[in-house]
Amino acid sequence: MKKTKIYLAFVLAVIFAGCSSDDNSAAAEKPVVINFEVSVSAGNGLRVIADNKSTGASGFEAYWQFTEGGEKVLDGPGPEYYLYDGPGEYQVTLTIEAPAKTYTDTKNITIDGEAGPDPQAKKALKEAATTFSVGMIVQANRLGGKHDEVISKDFNSITSEYEMKMNIMYPSEGNYNFDAADAIVDFAVSRGMDVHGHALIWHNATPSWVENFSGTDAEFEAMVEDYITTTVTRYKGKVRSWDVVNEAIEDGSNNLRNSVFKQKMGDDFIAKCFQFAKNADPDVLLFYNDYNLTFDSGKQNAMFAIVDDLKSQGLIDGVGAQMHISYNGPSSTQIQSVVDGTVSRDLLMHFSELDIRANPDNDLTTALTDSRAIEQQAKYKEVVEIYNAIPQDSKFALTVWGLRDNESWLLDFWGNPDWPLLYDSAFNTKKAHDGFLEGLE
Ligand code: 9MR
């Protein structure tokens, strides 16, 4: 009875919203004509492809809902994919949120085909990788549901994509906010996963009150010490490792970036931050993390100089080499060079932030082609092979920066279509996932 009522309410809501979307008078300035196409995948009778064909909607948020009352997912570039659990009658709804009003369109679809190859039949990454942790990023609002199912199967280490950074955890002076960080840490701990803390100090995630700090330099340093101590202490015993300082080296010059931390605490601000973290939790593993360390040998040298200084003071445990790379570079030799430098210093190697762009030159316009998917698979295999060959004492974790292609930060950052991750938008494993497993064979 209750179900029928909810269903009726939903149908009425759809009819009402549908009517309002026909009335273009309220959006006279910029009329949106909502429209989409749905088709069933040739390779998998349970997989639907939905393509947003609306006009006048650019710049507005659009969302899909593939089942009645189901999760709303943001419409990314290109078609959206959804995998149903079984045959049935379903409703696909597209919603476009314009400032003045919301437009919706709903189509009924019949799913009566058979499932394609079962992606879950493959070996889990975390089981295939027996000698290091396999990491994935999360956002607090995506915990639970299908993300939880997939992440729990393949990964055994969690990194927060953005909610364990200073701008989120310490948004205003004297007021910490650990709500999202707590949810993420609890999620991981309750599933027996490691947590890699990312990142205590990063010039790009510094709250404006810290950027514009009004006190003396000594007060600034005391504030940073309080922040690091409070945060590291809170997660003592739950967080295995922290990126203490992220991306401190300036592109081009390879000098230290002229961040507010350098300005107010001096050139040794990195060592000071590591010391604060170590004082708060002597057992937690401490990392320096940066990007472009593989193909930029000047930056790599600058990074190792920082690391050597920290090592001489007994403050650092490992190096995080972000692996935002492409299917066509850097070379295996370049990747190996950062590994060799780290291993020879007796430090832990973290391949942090792995994603492999399939479309760095923007030559693919609508879809990931089979041939490019195979090249991307080969690169995933190469990276994992290199990681897997690291001597055991220096192995730590390999963290993939995103679950589904449509969730990657790269889409916004480069503004190109791309498919850089292991799962497509319908949570199906890609060839890239096969490549990861092949690298472990
Ligand atoms: O992927 C992250 C994105 O969702 C956040 O908005 C952004 C700012 O917090 O950070 C992105 O992750 C970055 C990571 O923390 C450090 N290396 C570069 C990553 C991509 O910008």
Short mmCIF file of C-alpha atoms and ligand atoms in Angstrom, two decimals:
data_model
loop_
_atom_site.label_atom_id
_atom_site.label_comp_id
_atom_site.label_asym_id
_atom_site.label_seq_id
_atom_site.Cartn_x
_atom_site.Cartn_y
_atom_site.Cartn_z
CA MET A 1 0.00 0.00 0.00
CA LYS A 2 2.75 2.40 1.03
CA LYS A 3 4.76 1.45 -2.06
CA THR A 4 1.77 2.22 -4.33
CA LYS A 5 1.39 5.65 -2.74
CA ILE A 6 5.04 6.45 -3.24
CA TYR A 7 4.84 5.25 -6.82
CA LEU A 8 1.73 7.37 -7.49
CA ALA A 9 3.43 10.40 -5.97
CA PHE A 10 6.43 9.80 -8.19
CA VAL A 11 4.32 9.47 -11.36
CA LEU A 12 2.45 12.67 -10.47
CA ALA A 13 5.72 14.43 -9.80
CA VAL A 14 7.05 13.31 -13.18
CA ILE A 15 3.86 14.44 -14.97
CA PHE A 16 3.94 17.77 -13.14
CA ALA A 17 7.61 18.34 -13.87
CA GLY A 18 7.11 17.21 -17.47
CA CYS A 19 4.30 19.78 -17.91
CA SER A 20 6.37 22.55 -16.45
CA SER A 21 9.22 21.74 -18.82
CA ASP A 22 6.89 22.33 -21.80
CA ASP A 23 6.18 25.82 -20.53
CA ASN A 24 9.09 27.82 -21.87
CA SER A 25 7.73 31.22 -20.86
CA ALA A 26 9.58 31.28 -17.50
CA ALA A 27 12.89 30.62 -19.26
CA ALA A 28 12.39 33.06 -22.10
CA GLU A 29 15.96 34.30 -21.86
CA LYS A 30 17.51 30.89 -22.45
CA PRO A 31 15.01 28.19 -23.40
CA VAL A 32 16.06 24.66 -22.53
CA VAL A 33 14.66 21.91 -24.72
CA ILE A 34 15.17 18.74 -22.74
CA ASN A 35 15.66 15.56 -24.71
CA PHE A 36 17.60 12.32 -24.48
CA GLU A 37 17.99 8.95 -26.20
CA VAL A 38 18.30 5.55 -24.56
CA SER A 39 19.51 2.32 -26.12
CA VAL A 40 20.58 -1.09 -24.85
CA SER A 41 24.22 -2.08 -25.31
CA ALA A 42 24.89 -4.67 -28.04
CA GLY A 43 27.34 -6.54 -25.81
CA ASN A 44 25.25 -6.65 -22.64
CA GLY A 45 21.46 -6.82 -22.59
CA LEU A 46 21.29 -5.30 -19.09
CA ARG A 47 23.39 -2.28 -19.95
CA VAL A 48 21.75 0.94 -21.05
CA ILE A 49 23.36 3.87 -22.82
CA ALA A 50 21.68 7.23 -22.23
CA ASP A 51 22.68 10.22 -24.32
CA ASN A 52 21.69 13.74 -23.34
CA LYS A 53 20.54 15.55 -26.50
CA SER A 54 19.07 18.62 -24.76
CA THR A 55 19.66 22.03 -26.24
CA GLY A 56 20.12 25.34 -24.43
CA ALA A 57 21.30 23.51 -21.31
CA SER A 58 25.00 24.25 -21.44
CA GLY A 59 26.33 25.53 -18.13
CA PHE A 60 23.47 23.97 -16.12
CA GLU A 61 23.80 20.82 -13.98
CA ALA A 62 22.11 17.73 -15.43
CA TYR A 63 21.40 14.49 -13.53
CA TRP A 64 20.32 10.97 -14.47
CA GLN A 65 18.15 8.64 -12.48
CA PHE A 66 17.99 5.14 -13.90
CA THR A 67 15.48 3.59 -11.53
CA GLU A 68 12.44 4.97 -9.76
CA GLY A 69 13.74 6.73 -6.65
CA GLY A 70 17.30 5.60 -7.46
CA GLU A 71 20.58 7.45 -6.98
CA LYS A 72 20.97 10.68 -8.97
CA VAL A 73 24.22 10.82 -10.93
CA LEU A 74 25.74 13.85 -12.54
CA ASP A 75 25.67 13.85 -16.36
CA GLY A 76 29.29 13.76 -17.52
CA PRO A 77 30.61 14.41 -21.01
CA GLY A 78 29.50 11.83 -23.59
CA PRO A 79 26.87 9.15 -23.10
CA GLU A 80 26.10 7.75 -19.64
CA TYR A 81 26.01 3.99 -19.02
CA TYR A 82 23.96 2.08 -16.48
CA LEU A 83 23.92 -1.63 -15.68
CA TYR A 84 20.62 -3.07 -14.41
CA ASP A 85 20.61 -6.02 -12.03
CA GLY A 86 18.05 -7.92 -14.11
CA PRO A 87 15.26 -7.69 -16.71
CA GLY A 88 12.26 -5.43 -15.98
CA GLU A 89 10.41 -2.22 -16.82
CA TYR A 90 12.37 0.83 -15.72
CA GLN A 91 12.08 4.60 -15.94
CA VAL A 92 15.07 6.72 -16.92
CA THR A 93 14.79 10.36 -15.89
CA LEU A 94 16.97 13.27 -16.95
CA THR A 95 16.82 16.42 -14.81
CA ILE A 96 18.35 19.75 -15.78
CA GLU A 97 18.65 22.30 -13.03
CA ALA A 98 18.58 25.82 -14.47
CA PRO A 99 18.55 28.77 -12.05
CA ALA A 100 14.93 29.71 -12.71
CA LYS A 101 13.46 26.25 -12.99
CA THR A 102 14.09 22.54 -13.19
CA TYR A 103 13.36 20.55 -16.34
CA THR A 104 12.75 16.80 -16.36
CA ASP A 105 12.11 14.20 -19.02
CA THR A 106 11.32 10.55 -18.34
CA LYS A 107 11.33 7.55 -20.67
CA ASN A 108 10.07 4.03 -19.96
CA ILE A 109 12.40 1.26 -21.02
CA THR A 110 12.05 -2.49 -21.17
CA ILE A 111 15.12 -4.49 -20.29
CA ASP A 112 14.70 -8.08 -21.43
CA GLY A 113 18.18 -9.06 -22.59
CA GLU A 114 20.80 -11.21 -20.97
CA ALA A 115 23.78 -10.12 -18.95
CA GLY A 116 27.14 -9.84 -20.70
CA PRO A 117 30.39 -11.10 -19.21
CA ASP A 118 30.32 -10.77 -15.42
CA PRO A 119 32.90 -8.17 -14.38
CA GLN A 120 32.74 -9.50 -10.83
CA ALA A 121 34.06 -12.88 -12.01
CA LYS A 122 37.53 -11.36 -12.30
CA LYS A 123 40.02 -11.60 -9.51
CA ALA A 124 39.95 -8.65 -7.13
CA LEU A 125 42.90 -6.28 -7.41
CA LYS A 126 43.61 -6.45 -3.69
CA GLU A 127 43.76 -10.24 -3.84
CA ALA A 128 46.03 -10.28 -6.87
CA ALA A 129 48.36 -7.70 -5.25
CA THR A 130 49.68 -9.74 -2.37
CA THR A 131 52.64 -7.55 -1.43
CA PHE A 132 51.26 -3.99 -1.34
CA SER A 133 48.03 -2.10 -0.69
CA VAL A 134 45.78 -1.09 -3.57
CA GLY A 135 44.26 2.30 -2.90
CA MET A 136 41.22 4.22 -4.11
CA ILE A 137 39.95 7.73 -3.42
CA VAL A 138 36.54 8.44 -1.93
CA GLN A 139 34.29 11.40 -1.25
CA ALA A 140 32.07 11.32 1.85
CA ASN A 141 28.88 11.79 -0.20
CA ARG A 142 29.69 8.74 -2.34
CA LEU A 143 30.20 6.31 0.55
CA GLY A 144 27.77 3.40 0.52
CA GLY A 145 25.76 1.92 -2.38
CA LYS A 146 27.44 0.70 -5.52
CA HIS A 147 30.67 2.61 -4.82
CA ASP A 148 31.01 0.79 -1.52
CA GLU A 149 30.42 -2.59 -3.18
CA VAL A 150 33.03 -2.05 -5.89
CA ILE A 151 35.59 -0.36 -3.67
CA SER A 152 35.32 -3.01 -0.96
CA LYS A 153 35.88 -5.73 -3.53
CA ASP A 154 38.95 -4.36 -5.31
CA PHE A 155 40.72 -2.05 -2.86
CA ASN A 156 42.15 -2.24 0.64
CA SER A 157 43.35 1.32 1.15
CA ILE A 158 41.37 4.55 1.12
CA THR A 159 42.41 8.13 0.45
CA SER A 160 40.07 11.09 0.75
CA GLU A 161 39.89 12.91 -2.60
CA TYR A 162 39.51 16.38 -1.03
CA GLU A 163 37.99 16.27 2.45
CA MET A 164 41.14 15.64 4.48
CA LYS A 165 42.75 18.86 3.33
CA MET A 166 43.16 22.01 5.39
CA ASN A 167 40.46 24.06 3.61
CA ILE A 168 37.86 21.47 4.59
CA MET A 169 39.13 20.36 8.01
CA TYR A 170 40.04 23.86 9.26
CA PRO A 171 37.69 26.25 7.42
CA SER A 172 37.86 29.15 9.88
CA GLU A 173 40.11 30.18 12.73
CA GLY A 174 39.57 28.06 15.83
CA ASN A 175 36.84 25.95 14.15
CA TYR A 176 37.77 22.51 12.97
CA ASN A 177 35.32 20.48 10.92
CA PHE A 178 36.10 16.78 10.79
CA ASP A 179 32.62 15.58 9.74
CA ALA A 180 33.57 14.34 6.28
CA ALA A 181 37.01 13.11 7.36
CA ASP A 182 35.47 11.14 10.24
CA ALA A 183 32.92 9.54 7.89
CA ILE A 184 35.68 8.50 5.48
CA VAL A 185 37.99 7.16 8.20
CA ASP A 186 35.10 5.27 9.87
CA PHE A 187 34.11 3.80 6.48
CA ALA A 188 37.62 2.46 5.95
CA VAL A 189 38.23 1.27 9.50
CA SER A 190 34.91 -0.59 9.65
CA ARG A 191 35.91 -2.48 6.49
CA GLY A 192 39.44 -3.23 7.68
CA MET A 193 41.01 -0.93 5.08
CA ASP A 194 44.08 1.27 5.48
CA VAL A 195 43.66 5.02 5.39
CA HIS A 196 46.27 7.15 3.65
CA GLY A 197 45.83 10.71 4.96
CA HIS A 198 46.00 13.29 2.17
CA ALA A 199 47.16 16.05 2.61
CA LEU A 200 48.03 18.13 5.68
CA ILE A 201 49.73 21.05 3.91
CA TRP A 202 49.01 21.93 0.28
CA HIS A 203 49.19 25.46 -1.14
CA ASN A 204 46.15 24.65 -3.31
CA ALA A 205 43.87 23.64 -0.44
CA THR A 206 44.69 26.35 2.06
CA PRO A 207 41.70 28.20 3.55
CA SER A 208 41.57 31.93 2.81
CA TRP A 209 41.87 32.87 6.49
CA VAL A 210 45.25 31.12 6.52
CA GLU A 211 46.32 32.72 3.22
CA ASN A 212 45.43 36.11 4.73
CA PHE A 213 46.64 35.34 8.26
CA SER A 214 46.74 38.53 10.27
CA GLY A 215 48.97 37.54 13.21
CA THR A 216 52.73 37.42 13.58
CA ASP A 217 54.92 34.76 11.98
CA ALA A 218 55.29 33.07 15.37
CA GLU A 219 51.51 32.98 15.76
CA PHE A 220 51.20 31.53 12.25
CA GLU A 221 53.64 28.74 13.07
CA ALA A 222 51.84 28.00 16.34
CA MET A 223 48.56 27.81 14.41
CA VAL A 224 50.06 25.33 11.92
CA GLU A 225 51.47 23.25 14.76
CA ASP A 226 48.06 23.20 16.44
CA TYR A 227 46.36 22.18 13.18
CA ILE A 228 48.78 19.34 12.44
CA THR A 229 48.81 18.15 16.06
CA THR A 230 45.01 18.22 16.34
CA THR A 231 44.47 16.40 13.05
CA VAL A 232 47.18 13.76 13.38
CA THR A 233 46.22 13.06 17.00
CA ARG A 234 42.55 12.67 16.11
CA TYR A 235 43.31 9.87 13.65
CA LYS A 236 46.14 8.21 15.57
CA GLY A 237 45.87 4.44 15.18
CA LYS A 238 43.33 4.79 12.37
CA VAL A 239 45.35 6.56 9.68
CA ARG A 240 48.36 4.53 8.54
CA SER A 241 50.18 7.32 6.75
CA TRP A 242 50.01 11.03 5.92
CA ASP A 243 51.10 13.17 3.02
CA VAL A 244 52.49 15.88 5.27
CA VAL A 245 53.41 18.32 2.52
CA ASN A 246 52.07 18.12 -1.01
CA GLU A 247 53.50 19.77 -4.15
CA ALA A 248 55.92 22.24 -2.52
CA ILE A 249 58.16 22.48 -5.61
CA GLU A 250 57.42 25.19 -8.16
CA ASP A 251 57.14 24.15 -11.79
CA GLY A 252 59.92 25.46 -14.00
CA SER A 253 62.31 26.86 -11.42
CA ASN A 254 62.21 23.79 -9.16
CA ASN A 255 62.60 26.15 -6.21
CA LEU A 256 60.25 25.97 -3.26
CA ARG A 257 56.90 27.54 -4.10
CA ASN A 258 56.49 30.89 -2.47
CA SER A 259 53.52 29.66 -0.41
CA VAL A 260 52.23 31.36 2.71
CA PHE A 261 53.87 28.54 4.68
CA LYS A 262 57.30 29.32 3.21
CA GLN A 263 56.80 33.06 3.67
CA LYS A 264 55.82 32.84 7.33
CA MET A 265 57.72 29.78 8.57
CA GLY A 266 60.85 30.00 6.42
CA ASP A 267 62.52 27.64 3.96
CA ASP A 268 62.51 24.87 6.56
CA PHE A 269 58.69 24.90 6.83
CA ILE A 270 58.57 21.37 5.38
CA ALA A 271 60.82 19.92 8.10
CA LYS A 272 58.84 21.81 10.75
CA CYS A 273 55.55 20.33 9.51
CA PHE A 274 57.02 16.82 9.44
CA GLN A 275 58.30 17.35 12.99
CA PHE A 276 54.85 18.46 14.21
CA ALA A 277 53.29 15.35 12.65
CA LYS A 278 55.92 13.05 14.12
CA ASN A 279 55.51 14.58 17.58
CA ALA A 280 51.75 13.95 17.39
CA ASP A 281 52.08 10.33 16.26
CA PRO A 282 55.57 8.79 16.21
CA ASP A 283 54.20 5.62 14.57
CA VAL A 284 52.35 7.09 11.61
CA LEU A 285 54.21 6.92 8.26
CA LEU A 286 55.10 10.32 6.82
CA PHE A 287 55.30 11.08 3.09
CA TYR A 288 56.29 13.93 0.80
CA ASN A 289 54.05 13.85 -2.31
CA ASP A 290 54.47 15.59 -5.69
CA TYR A 291 53.69 15.32 -9.42
CA ASN A 292 55.69 15.15 -12.69
CA LEU A 293 58.56 13.45 -10.88
CA THR A 294 58.98 10.85 -13.60
CA PHE A 295 59.67 12.85 -16.75
CA ASP A 296 60.97 16.05 -15.13
CA SER A 297 64.41 15.08 -13.86
CA GLY A 298 65.06 18.59 -12.53
CA LYS A 299 61.95 18.39 -10.38
CA GLN A 300 62.89 14.86 -9.32
CA ASN A 301 66.32 16.08 -8.17
CA ALA A 302 64.73 18.98 -6.26
CA MET A 303 62.33 16.54 -4.59
CA PHE A 304 65.13 14.18 -3.55
CA ALA A 305 67.08 17.11 -2.10
CA ILE A 306 64.09 17.94 0.13
CA VAL A 307 63.68 14.27 1.00
CA ASP A 308 67.39 13.82 1.84
CA ASP A 309 67.18 16.74 4.24
CA LEU A 310 64.13 15.23 5.94
CA LYS A 311 65.77 11.79 6.03
CA SER A 312 68.90 13.18 7.68
CA GLN A 313 66.65 14.39 10.50
CA GLY A 314 64.79 11.06 10.73
CA LEU A 315 61.50 12.68 9.73
CA ILE A 316 60.36 10.94 6.54
CA ASP A 317 59.25 7.41 5.70
CA GLY A 318 58.35 7.60 2.05
CA VAL A 319 57.92 9.37 -1.27
CA GLY A 320 54.58 9.75 -3.03
CA ALA A 321 55.02 9.98 -6.79
CA GLN A 322 51.71 11.12 -8.20
CA MET A 323 51.05 9.14 -11.36
CA HIS A 324 48.89 11.45 -13.43
CA ILE A 325 50.22 10.09 -16.70
CA SER A 326 49.10 9.29 -20.25
CA TYR A 327 48.88 6.14 -22.33
CA ASN A 328 51.83 7.45 -24.39
CA GLY A 329 54.14 8.72 -21.65
CA PRO A 330 56.21 8.98 -19.51
CA SER A 331 58.34 5.99 -20.50
CA SER A 332 58.98 2.98 -18.29
CA THR A 333 62.58 4.20 -17.86
CA GLN A 334 61.34 7.54 -16.55
CA ILE A 335 58.94 5.84 -14.15
CA GLN A 336 61.69 3.49 -13.00
CA SER A 337 64.02 6.43 -12.23
CA VAL A 338 61.82 7.76 -9.42
CA VAL A 339 61.50 4.23 -8.05
CA ASP A 340 65.28 3.72 -8.08
CA GLY A 341 65.92 7.03 -6.31
CA THR A 342 63.40 6.16 -3.62
CA VAL A 343 64.54 2.57 -3.10
CA SER A 344 68.22 3.57 -2.96
CA ARG A 345 67.36 5.92 -0.10
CA ASP A 346 65.64 3.13 1.81
CA LEU A 347 62.29 4.87 1.67
CA LEU A 348 58.80 3.58 0.98
CA MET A 349 57.50 4.17 -2.54
CA HIS A 350 53.88 5.26 -2.97
CA PHE A 351 52.53 5.44 -6.50
CA SER A 352 49.89 7.91 -5.42
CA GLU A 353 47.21 9.36 -7.68
CA LEU A 354 47.40 6.95 -10.62
CA ASP A 355 45.26 7.78 -13.63
CA ILE A 356 46.19 7.25 -17.27
CA ARG A 357 44.79 9.67 -19.83
CA ALA A 358 43.54 7.96 -22.97
CA ASN A 359 42.95 11.22 -24.83
CA PRO A 360 45.77 13.62 -23.97
CA ASP A 361 45.93 14.95 -27.55
CA ASN A 362 42.15 15.26 -27.87
CA ASP A 363 42.02 13.07 -30.95
CA LEU A 364 39.09 11.01 -29.62
CA THR A 365 35.88 13.00 -29.76
CA THR A 366 33.05 10.73 -28.64
CA ALA A 367 34.24 7.44 -27.20
CA LEU A 368 37.22 5.44 -26.03
CA THR A 369 38.15 3.39 -29.08
CA ASP A 370 39.12 -0.27 -28.73
CA SER A 371 42.63 0.37 -29.99
CA ARG A 372 43.19 3.22 -27.50
CA ALA A 373 41.68 1.12 -24.69
CA ILE A 374 44.25 -1.57 -25.50
CA GLU A 375 47.10 0.99 -25.40
CA GLN A 376 45.81 2.25 -22.05
CA GLN A 377 45.59 -1.33 -20.77
CA ALA A 378 49.25 -1.84 -21.72
CA LYS A 379 50.27 1.29 -19.80
CA TYR A 380 48.36 0.21 -16.69
CA LYS A 381 50.10 -3.15 -16.95
CA GLU A 382 53.52 -1.47 -17.28
CA VAL A 383 52.99 0.80 -14.26
CA VAL A 384 51.78 -2.06 -12.07
CA GLU A 385 54.61 -4.31 -13.25
CA ILE A 386 57.16 -1.66 -12.29
CA TYR A 387 55.50 -1.22 -8.89
CA ASN A 388 55.27 -4.95 -8.26
CA ALA A 389 59.00 -5.39 -8.95
CA ILE A 390 60.01 -2.96 -6.18
CA PRO A 391 61.94 -4.68 -3.36
CA GLN A 392 59.54 -5.64 -0.61
CA ASP A 393 61.02 -3.30 2.00
CA SER A 394 60.18 -0.29 -0.16
CA LYS A 395 56.70 -1.40 -1.19
CA PHE A 396 53.80 0.51 0.31
CA ALA A 397 50.74 1.19 -1.88
CA LEU A 398 49.56 2.03 -5.34
CA THR A 399 46.58 4.38 -5.24
CA VAL A 400 44.24 4.92 -8.19
CA TRP A 401 42.84 8.46 -8.41
CA GLY A 402 39.17 7.81 -9.09
CA LEU A 403 36.79 4.91 -9.57
CA ARG A 404 34.66 5.65 -12.64
CA ASP A 405 35.80 7.48 -15.77
CA ASN A 406 33.02 10.06 -15.43
CA GLU A 407 34.20 10.98 -11.91
CA SER A 408 37.78 11.88 -12.80
CA TRP A 409 39.10 15.35 -11.93
CA LEU A 410 40.82 15.29 -15.35
CA LEU A 411 37.57 15.96 -17.23
CA ASP A 412 37.14 19.40 -15.68
CA PHE A 413 40.83 20.11 -15.54
CA TRP A 414 41.57 19.57 -19.23
CA GLY A 415 38.06 20.09 -20.58
CA ASN A 416 38.50 17.12 -22.96
CA PRO A 417 36.57 13.90 -23.02
CA ASP A 418 38.70 11.20 -21.41
CA TRP A 419 38.47 7.75 -19.90
CA PRO A 420 41.44 7.55 -17.51
CA LEU A 421 40.32 5.02 -14.89
CA LEU A 422 39.61 1.32 -14.34
CA TYR A 423 35.78 1.47 -14.39
CA ASP A 424 33.35 3.01 -16.86
CA SER A 425 30.45 5.12 -15.68
CA ALA A 426 28.24 2.03 -15.24
CA PHE A 427 30.77 0.48 -12.83
CA ASN A 428 31.91 -2.03 -15.46
CA THR A 429 35.59 -2.91 -15.39
CA LYS A 430 37.49 -1.76 -18.48
CA LYS A 431 40.45 -3.22 -20.32
CA ALA A 432 42.53 -0.95 -18.07
CA HIS A 433 41.43 -3.15 -15.16
CA ASP A 434 42.65 -6.24 -17.04
CA GLY A 435 45.95 -4.41 -17.54
CA PHE A 436 46.26 -3.80 -13.79
CA LEU A 437 45.74 -7.54 -13.14
CA GLU A 438 48.17 -8.51 -15.91
CA GLY A 439 50.83 -6.35 -14.26
CA LEU A 440 50.58 -8.57 -11.19
CA GLU A 441 50.94 -11.89 -13.02
O1 9MR B 1 40.84 15.24 -7.42
C1 9MR B 1 40.82 16.29 -6.46
C2 9MR B 1 39.68 17.25 -6.72
O2 9MR B 1 38.44 16.57 -6.60
C3 9MR B 1 39.73 18.40 -5.72
O3 9MR B 1 38.75 19.36 -6.08
C4 9MR B 1 41.10 19.05 -5.74
C5 9MR B 1 41.20 20.13 -4.67
O4 9MR B 1 41.05 19.60 -3.38
O5 9MR B 1 42.11 18.10 -5.53
C6 9MR B 1 42.12 17.05 -6.47
O6 9MR B 1 43.16 16.15 -6.17
C7 9MR B 1 44.48 16.64 -6.33
C8 9MR B 1 45.32 16.01 -5.24
O7 9MR B 1 44.78 16.31 -3.98
C9 9MR B 1 46.76 16.50 -5.31
N1 9MR B 1 47.32 16.27 -6.63
C10 9MR B 1 46.54 16.75 -7.74
C11 9MR B 1 45.10 16.24 -7.66
C12 9MR B 1 44.30 16.75 -8.85
O8 9MR B 1 44.18 18.13 -8.79
#
